[in-house]
């Protein structure tokens, strides 16, 4: 009976999360902001995964393991690449937010 109660509570929690997600997507689609949100999420995710995470992993591995070399430029180049990623993510966030505030809808 305890397992049944726990399973029922988990099912209700999942249903609640799904209902909130569907409601949020439907609301954004009705007000025309879904494209802006997709642009923001996509830009932040791509910028982070392409330019910030790889240098962070490379620096972390190089610092932990003496056998790993970063090559020409070493940590400086990795930090510059990560800084470029921060610039990309910041610009995507800024331009998407200004498009939403200015009524442009974020380009979609």
CSV table of N, CA and C in Angstrom, one decimal:
chain,number,residue,atom,x,y,z
A,1,UNK,N,0.8,-1.2,0.0
A,1,UNK,CA,0.0,0.0,0.0
A,1,UNK,C,0.9,1.3,0.0
A,2,UNK,N,2.0,1.2,0.7
A,2,UNK,CA,2.9,2.4,0.7
A,2,UNK,C,3.5,2.6,-0.7
A,3,UNK,N,3.8,1.5,-1.4
A,3,UNK,CA,4.3,1.6,-2.8
A,3,UNK,C,3.3,2.1,-3.7
A,4,UNK,N,2.1,1.7,-3.6
A,4,UNK,CA,1.0,2.2,-4.4
A,4,UNK,C,0.8,3.7,-4.2
A,5,UNK,N,0.8,4.1,-2.9
A,5,UNK,CA,0.6,5.6,-2.6
A,5,UNK,C,1.8,6.4,-3.2
A,6,UNK,N,3.0,5.9,-3.1
A,6,UNK,CA,4.2,6.6,-3.7
A,6,UNK,C,4.1,6.7,-5.2
A,7,UNK,N,3.7,5.6,-5.8
A,7,UNK,CA,3.5,5.5,-7.3
A,7,UNK,C,2.4,6.5,-7.7
A,8,UNK,N,1.4,6.6,-7.0
A,8,UNK,CA,0.3,7.5,-7.3
A,8,UNK,C,0.7,9.0,-7.2
A,9,UNK,N,1.5,9.3,-6.1
A,9,UNK,CA,2.0,10.6,-5.9
A,9,UNK,C,2.9,11.0,-7.0
A,10,UNK,N,3.8,10.1,-7.4
A,10,UNK,CA,4.7,10.4,-8.5
A,10,UNK,C,4.0,10.6,-9.8
A,11,UNK,N,3.0,9.8,-10.1
A,11,UNK,CA,2.2,10.0,-11.3
A,11,UNK,C,1.5,11.4,-11.3
A,12,UNK,N,1.0,11.8,-10.1
A,12,UNK,CA,0.3,13.1,-10.0
A,12,UNK,C,1.3,14.2,-10.2
A,13,UNK,N,2.5,14.1,-9.7
A,13,UNK,CA,3.5,15.1,-9.9
A,13,UNK,C,3.9,15.2,-11.3
A,14,UNK,N,4.1,14.1,-12.0
A,14,UNK,CA,4.5,14.1,-13.4
A,14,UNK,C,3.4,14.8,-14.2
A,15,UNK,N,2.1,14.4,-13.9
A,15,UNK,CA,1.0,15.0,-14.6
A,15,UNK,C,0.9,16.5,-14.4
A,16,UNK,N,1.2,16.9,-13.2
A,16,UNK,CA,1.2,18.4,-12.9
A,16,UNK,C,2.3,19.1,-13.7
A,17,UNK,N,3.5,18.5,-13.7
A,17,UNK,CA,4.6,19.1,-14.5
A,17,UNK,C,4.3,19.2,-16.0
A,18,UNK,N,3.7,18.1,-16.5
A,18,UNK,CA,3.3,18.1,-17.9
A,18,UNK,C,2.2,19.2,-18.2
A,19,UNK,N,1.3,19.3,-17.3
A,19,UNK,CA,0.2,20.2,-17.5
A,19,UNK,C,0.7,21.7,-17.5
A,20,UNK,N,1.7,21.9,-16.6
A,20,UNK,CA,2.3,23.3,-16.5
A,20,UNK,C,3.0,23.6,-17.8
A,21,UNK,N,3.8,22.6,-18.3
A,21,UNK,CA,4.6,22.8,-19.5
A,21,UNK,C,3.7,23.0,-20.7
A,22,UNK,N,2.6,22.3,-20.8
A,22,UNK,CA,1.7,22.4,-21.9
A,22,UNK,C,1.0,23.8,-21.8
A,23,UNK,N,0.6,24.2,-20.6
A,23,UNK,CA,-0.1,25.5,-20.5
A,23,UNK,C,0.9,26.6,-20.8
A,24,UNK,N,2.1,26.5,-20.4
A,24,UNK,CA,3.1,27.6,-20.7
A,24,UNK,C,3.3,27.7,-22.2
A,25,UNK,N,3.5,26.5,-22.9
A,25,UNK,CA,3.7,26.6,-24.4
A,25,UNK,C,2.4,27.1,-25.1
A,26,UNK,N,1.3,26.7,-24.6
A,26,UNK,CA,0.0,27.2,-25.2
A,26,UNK,C,-0.1,28.7,-25.0
A,27,UNK,N,0.2,29.2,-23.8
A,27,UNK,CA,0.1,30.6,-23.6
A,27,UNK,C,1.1,31.4,-24.4
A,28,UNK,N,2.3,30.9,-24.5
A,28,UNK,CA,3.3,31.6,-25.3
A,28,UNK,C,2.9,31.6,-26.8
A,29,UNK,N,2.3,30.6,-27.3
A,29,UNK,CA,1.9,30.5,-28.7
A,29,UNK,C,0.7,31.5,-28.9
A,30,UNK,N,-0.1,31.7,-27.9
A,30,UNK,CA,-1.3,32.6,-28.1
A,30,UNK,C,-0.8,34.1,-28.1
A,31,UNK,N,0.2,34.4,-27.3
A,31,UNK,CA,0.7,35.8,-27.3
A,31,UNK,C,1.8,36.1,-28.3
A,32,UNK,N,2.2,35.1,-29.0
A,32,UNK,CA,3.2,35.2,-30.1
A,32,UNK,C,4.6,35.3,-29.6
A,33,UNK,N,4.9,34.8,-28.4
A,33,UNK,CA,6.2,34.9,-27.8
A,33,UNK,C,7.0,33.6,-27.9
A,34,UNK,N,6.4,32.6,-28.5
A,34,UNK,CA,7.1,31.3,-28.5
A,34,UNK,C,8.4,31.3,-29.3
A,35,UNK,N,8.4,32.0,-30.4
A,35,UNK,CA,9.6,32.2,-31.2
A,35,UNK,C,10.7,32.8,-30.5
A,36,UNK,N,10.4,33.9,-29.7
A,36,UNK,CA,11.4,34.6,-28.9
A,36,UNK,C,12.0,33.7,-27.8
A,37,UNK,N,11.1,32.9,-27.2
A,37,UNK,CA,11.6,32.0,-26.1
A,37,UNK,C,12.5,30.9,-26.8
A,38,UNK,N,12.0,30.4,-27.9
A,38,UNK,CA,12.8,29.3,-28.6
A,38,UNK,C,14.2,29.9,-29.0
A,39,UNK,N,14.2,31.1,-29.5
A,39,UNK,CA,15.4,31.8,-29.9
A,39,UNK,C,16.4,32.0,-28.7
A,40,UNK,N,15.8,32.4,-27.6
A,40,UNK,CA,16.6,32.6,-26.4
A,40,UNK,C,17.2,31.3,-25.9
A,41,UNK,N,16.4,30.3,-25.7
A,41,UNK,CA,16.8,29.0,-25.2
A,41,UNK,C,17.8,28.4,-26.1
A,42,UNK,N,17.6,28.4,-27.4
A,42,UNK,CA,18.5,27.8,-28.4
A,42,UNK,C,19.8,28.5,-28.4
A,43,UNK,N,19.8,29.9,-28.4
A,43,UNK,CA,21.0,30.6,-28.4
A,43,UNK,C,21.9,30.4,-27.2
A,44,UNK,N,21.2,30.4,-26.1
A,44,UNK,CA,22.0,30.2,-24.8
A,44,UNK,C,22.6,28.7,-24.8
A,45,UNK,N,21.8,27.8,-25.2
A,45,UNK,CA,22.2,26.4,-25.1
A,45,UNK,C,23.4,26.1,-26.1
A,46,UNK,N,23.2,26.7,-27.3
A,46,UNK,CA,24.2,26.4,-28.4
A,46,UNK,C,25.5,27.2,-28.0
A,47,UNK,N,25.4,28.4,-27.5
A,47,UNK,CA,26.6,29.1,-27.2
A,47,UNK,C,27.4,28.5,-26.0
A,48,UNK,N,26.6,28.0,-25.0
A,48,UNK,CA,27.2,27.4,-23.9
A,48,UNK,C,27.9,26.1,-24.3
A,49,UNK,N,27.2,25.2,-25.0
A,49,UNK,CA,27.7,23.9,-25.4
A,49,UNK,C,28.8,24.0,-26.4
A,50,UNK,N,28.9,25.0,-27.2
A,50,UNK,CA,29.9,25.1,-28.3
A,50,UNK,C,31.1,25.9,-27.8
A,51,UNK,N,31.0,26.9,-27.0
A,51,UNK,CA,32.1,27.8,-26.6
A,51,UNK,C,32.5,27.8,-25.2
A,52,UNK,N,31.7,27.4,-24.3
A,52,UNK,CA,32.0,27.5,-22.8
A,52,UNK,C,32.4,26.2,-22.2
A,53,UNK,N,31.6,25.2,-22.4
A,53,UNK,CA,31.8,23.9,-21.8
A,53,UNK,C,33.1,23.2,-22.3
A,54,UNK,N,33.4,23.2,-23.6
A,54,UNK,CA,34.6,22.5,-24.0
A,54,UNK,C,35.9,23.1,-23.4
A,55,UNK,N,36.1,24.4,-23.4
A,55,UNK,CA,37.3,24.9,-22.8
A,55,UNK,C,37.3,24.6,-21.3
A,56,UNK,N,36.2,24.7,-20.6
A,56,UNK,CA,36.1,24.4,-19.2
A,56,UNK,C,36.6,23.0,-18.9
A,57,UNK,N,36.1,22.0,-19.8
A,57,UNK,CA,36.5,20.6,-19.6
A,57,UNK,C,38.0,20.5,-19.9
A,58,UNK,N,38.5,21.1,-20.9
A,58,UNK,CA,39.9,21.0,-21.3
A,58,UNK,C,40.8,21.5,-20.2
A,59,UNK,N,40.5,22.7,-19.6
A,59,UNK,CA,41.3,23.3,-18.5
A,59,UNK,C,41.2,22.4,-17.3
A,60,UNK,N,40.0,21.9,-17.0
A,60,UNK,CA,39.9,21.0,-15.8
A,60,UNK,C,40.7,19.7,-16.0
A,61,UNK,N,40.7,19.1,-17.1
A,61,UNK,CA,41.4,17.9,-17.4
A,61,UNK,C,42.9,18.2,-17.3
A,62,UNK,N,43.3,19.3,-17.9
A,62,UNK,CA,44.8,19.6,-17.9
A,62,UNK,C,45.3,19.9,-16.5
A,63,UNK,N,44.5,20.5,-15.7
A,63,UNK,CA,44.9,20.8,-14.3
A,63,UNK,C,45.0,19.5,-13.5
A,64,UNK,N,44.1,18.6,-13.7
A,64,UNK,CA,44.1,17.4,-12.9
A,64,UNK,C,45.1,16.4,-13.3
A,65,UNK,N,45.4,16.3,-14.6
A,65,UNK,CA,46.2,15.3,-15.2
A,65,UNK,C,47.4,15.9,-15.9
A,66,UNK,N,48.6,15.6,-15.4
A,66,UNK,CA,49.8,16.2,-16.0
A,66,UNK,C,50.1,15.7,-17.4
A,67,UNK,N,49.5,14.6,-17.8
A,67,UNK,CA,49.8,14.1,-19.1
A,67,UNK,C,49.0,14.8,-20.2
A,68,UNK,N,48.0,15.6,-19.8
A,68,UNK,CA,47.2,16.3,-20.8
A,68,UNK,C,47.8,17.6,-21.1
A,69,UNK,N,48.0,17.9,-22.4
A,69,UNK,CA,48.6,19.2,-22.8
A,69,UNK,C,47.5,20.0,-23.6
A,70,UNK,N,47.4,21.3,-23.4
A,70,UNK,CA,46.5,22.1,-24.1
A,70,UNK,C,46.9,22.6,-25.4
A,71,UNK,N,48.2,22.4,-25.7
A,71,UNK,CA,48.7,22.8,-27.1
A,71,UNK,C,49.1,24.2,-27.1
A,72,UNK,N,49.1,24.8,-28.3
A,72,UNK,CA,49.6,26.2,-28.5
A,72,UNK,C,48.7,27.1,-27.7
A,73,UNK,N,49.3,28.0,-26.9
A,73,UNK,CA,48.5,29.0,-26.2
A,73,UNK,C,48.1,28.5,-24.8
A,74,UNK,N,47.9,27.2,-24.6
A,74,UNK,CA,47.5,26.7,-23.4
A,74,UNK,C,46.2,27.2,-22.8
A,75,UNK,N,46.2,27.5,-21.5
A,75,UNK,CA,45.0,28.0,-20.9
A,75,UNK,C,44.5,29.3,-21.4
A,76,UNK,N,45.5,30.1,-21.8
A,76,UNK,CA,45.1,31.5,-22.3
A,76,UNK,C,44.1,31.4,-23.5
A,77,UNK,N,44.4,30.5,-24.4
A,77,UNK,CA,43.5,30.3,-25.6
A,77,UNK,C,42.2,29.8,-25.1
A,78,UNK,N,42.2,28.8,-24.2
A,78,UNK,CA,40.9,28.2,-23.7
A,78,UNK,C,40.1,29.3,-23.0
A,79,UNK,N,40.7,30.1,-22.2
A,79,UNK,CA,40.0,31.2,-21.5
A,79,UNK,C,39.4,32.2,-22.5
A,80,UNK,N,40.2,32.5,-23.6
A,80,UNK,CA,39.7,33.4,-24.6
A,80,UNK,C,38.5,32.8,-25.3
A,81,UNK,N,38.5,31.5,-25.6
A,81,UNK,CA,37.4,30.9,-26.3
A,81,UNK,C,36.2,30.9,-25.4
A,82,UNK,N,36.4,30.6,-24.1
A,82,UNK,CA,35.2,30.7,-23.2
A,82,UNK,C,34.7,32.1,-23.0
A,83,UNK,N,35.6,33.1,-23.1
A,83,UNK,CA,35.1,34.5,-23.0
A,83,UNK,C,34.3,34.9,-24.2
A,84,UNK,N,34.7,34.3,-25.4
A,84,UNK,CA,34.0,34.5,-26.6
A,84,UNK,C,32.6,33.9,-26.5
A,85,UNK,N,32.5,32.7,-25.9
A,85,UNK,CA,31.2,32.1,-25.6
A,85,UNK,C,30.3,32.9,-24.7
A,86,UNK,N,30.9,33.5,-23.7
A,86,UNK,CA,30.1,34.4,-22.8
A,86,UNK,C,29.6,35.6,-23.6
A,87,UNK,N,30.4,36.1,-24.5
A,87,UNK,CA,30.0,37.2,-25.3
A,87,UNK,C,28.8,36.8,-26.3
A,88,UNK,N,28.9,35.6,-26.8
A,88,UNK,CA,27.9,35.1,-27.7
A,88,UNK,C,26.6,35.0,-27.0
A,89,UNK,N,26.6,34.3,-25.8
A,89,UNK,CA,25.4,34.1,-25.0
A,89,UNK,C,24.8,35.4,-24.6
A,90,UNK,N,25.7,36.3,-24.1
A,90,UNK,CA,25.2,37.6,-23.7
A,90,UNK,C,24.5,38.4,-24.8
A,91,UNK,N,25.1,38.4,-26.0
A,91,UNK,CA,24.5,39.1,-27.1
A,91,UNK,C,23.2,38.5,-27.6
A,92,UNK,N,23.1,37.1,-27.6
A,92,UNK,CA,21.8,36.5,-27.9
A,92,UNK,C,20.8,36.9,-26.9
A,93,UNK,N,21.1,36.9,-25.6
A,93,UNK,CA,20.2,37.3,-24.6
A,93,UNK,C,19.7,38.7,-24.8
A,94,UNK,N,20.7,39.6,-25.0
A,94,UNK,CA,20.4,41.0,-25.1
A,94,UNK,C,19.5,41.3,-26.3
A,95,UNK,N,19.8,40.7,-27.5
A,95,UNK,CA,19.1,41.0,-28.7
A,95,UNK,C,17.7,40.4,-28.7
A,96,UNK,N,17.6,39.2,-28.0
A,96,UNK,CA,16.3,38.6,-27.9
A,96,UNK,C,15.4,39.4,-26.9
A,97,UNK,N,16.0,39.8,-25.8
A,97,UNK,CA,15.2,40.6,-24.9
A,97,UNK,C,14.8,42.0,-25.5
A,98,UNK,N,15.7,42.6,-26.2
A,98,UNK,CA,15.3,43.9,-26.8
A,98,UNK,C,14.3,43.7,-27.9
A,99,UNK,N,14.3,42.6,-28.6
A,99,UNK,CA,13.2,42.3,-29.6
A,99,UNK,C,11.9,42.1,-28.9
A,100,UNK,N,11.9,41.4,-27.7
A,100,UNK,CA,10.6,41.2,-27.0
A,100,UNK,C,10.1,42.5,-26.5
A,101,UNK,N,11.0,43.3,-25.9
A,101,UNK,CA,10.5,44.6,-25.3
A,101,UNK,C,10.1,45.6,-26.4
A,102,UNK,N,10.9,45.6,-27.5
A,102,UNK,CA,10.6,46.5,-28.6
A,102,UNK,C,9.4,46.0,-29.4
A,103,UNK,N,8.9,44.8,-29.2
A,103,UNK,CA,7.7,44.4,-29.9
A,103,UNK,C,8.1,43.6,-31.2
A,104,UNK,N,9.4,43.3,-31.4
A,104,UNK,CA,9.8,42.6,-32.6
A,104,UNK,C,9.5,41.1,-32.5
A,105,UNK,N,9.3,40.6,-31.3
A,105,UNK,CA,8.9,39.1,-31.2
A,105,UNK,C,10.1,38.2,-31.2
A,106,UNK,N,11.4,38.8,-31.2
A,106,UNK,CA,12.5,38.0,-31.2
A,106,UNK,C,13.0,37.4,-32.5
A,107,UNK,N,12.5,37.9,-33.6
A,107,UNK,CA,13.0,37.5,-34.9
A,107,UNK,C,12.3,36.3,-35.5
A,108,UNK,N,11.3,35.8,-34.8
A,108,UNK,CA,10.6,34.6,-35.4
A,108,UNK,C,9.2,34.9,-35.8
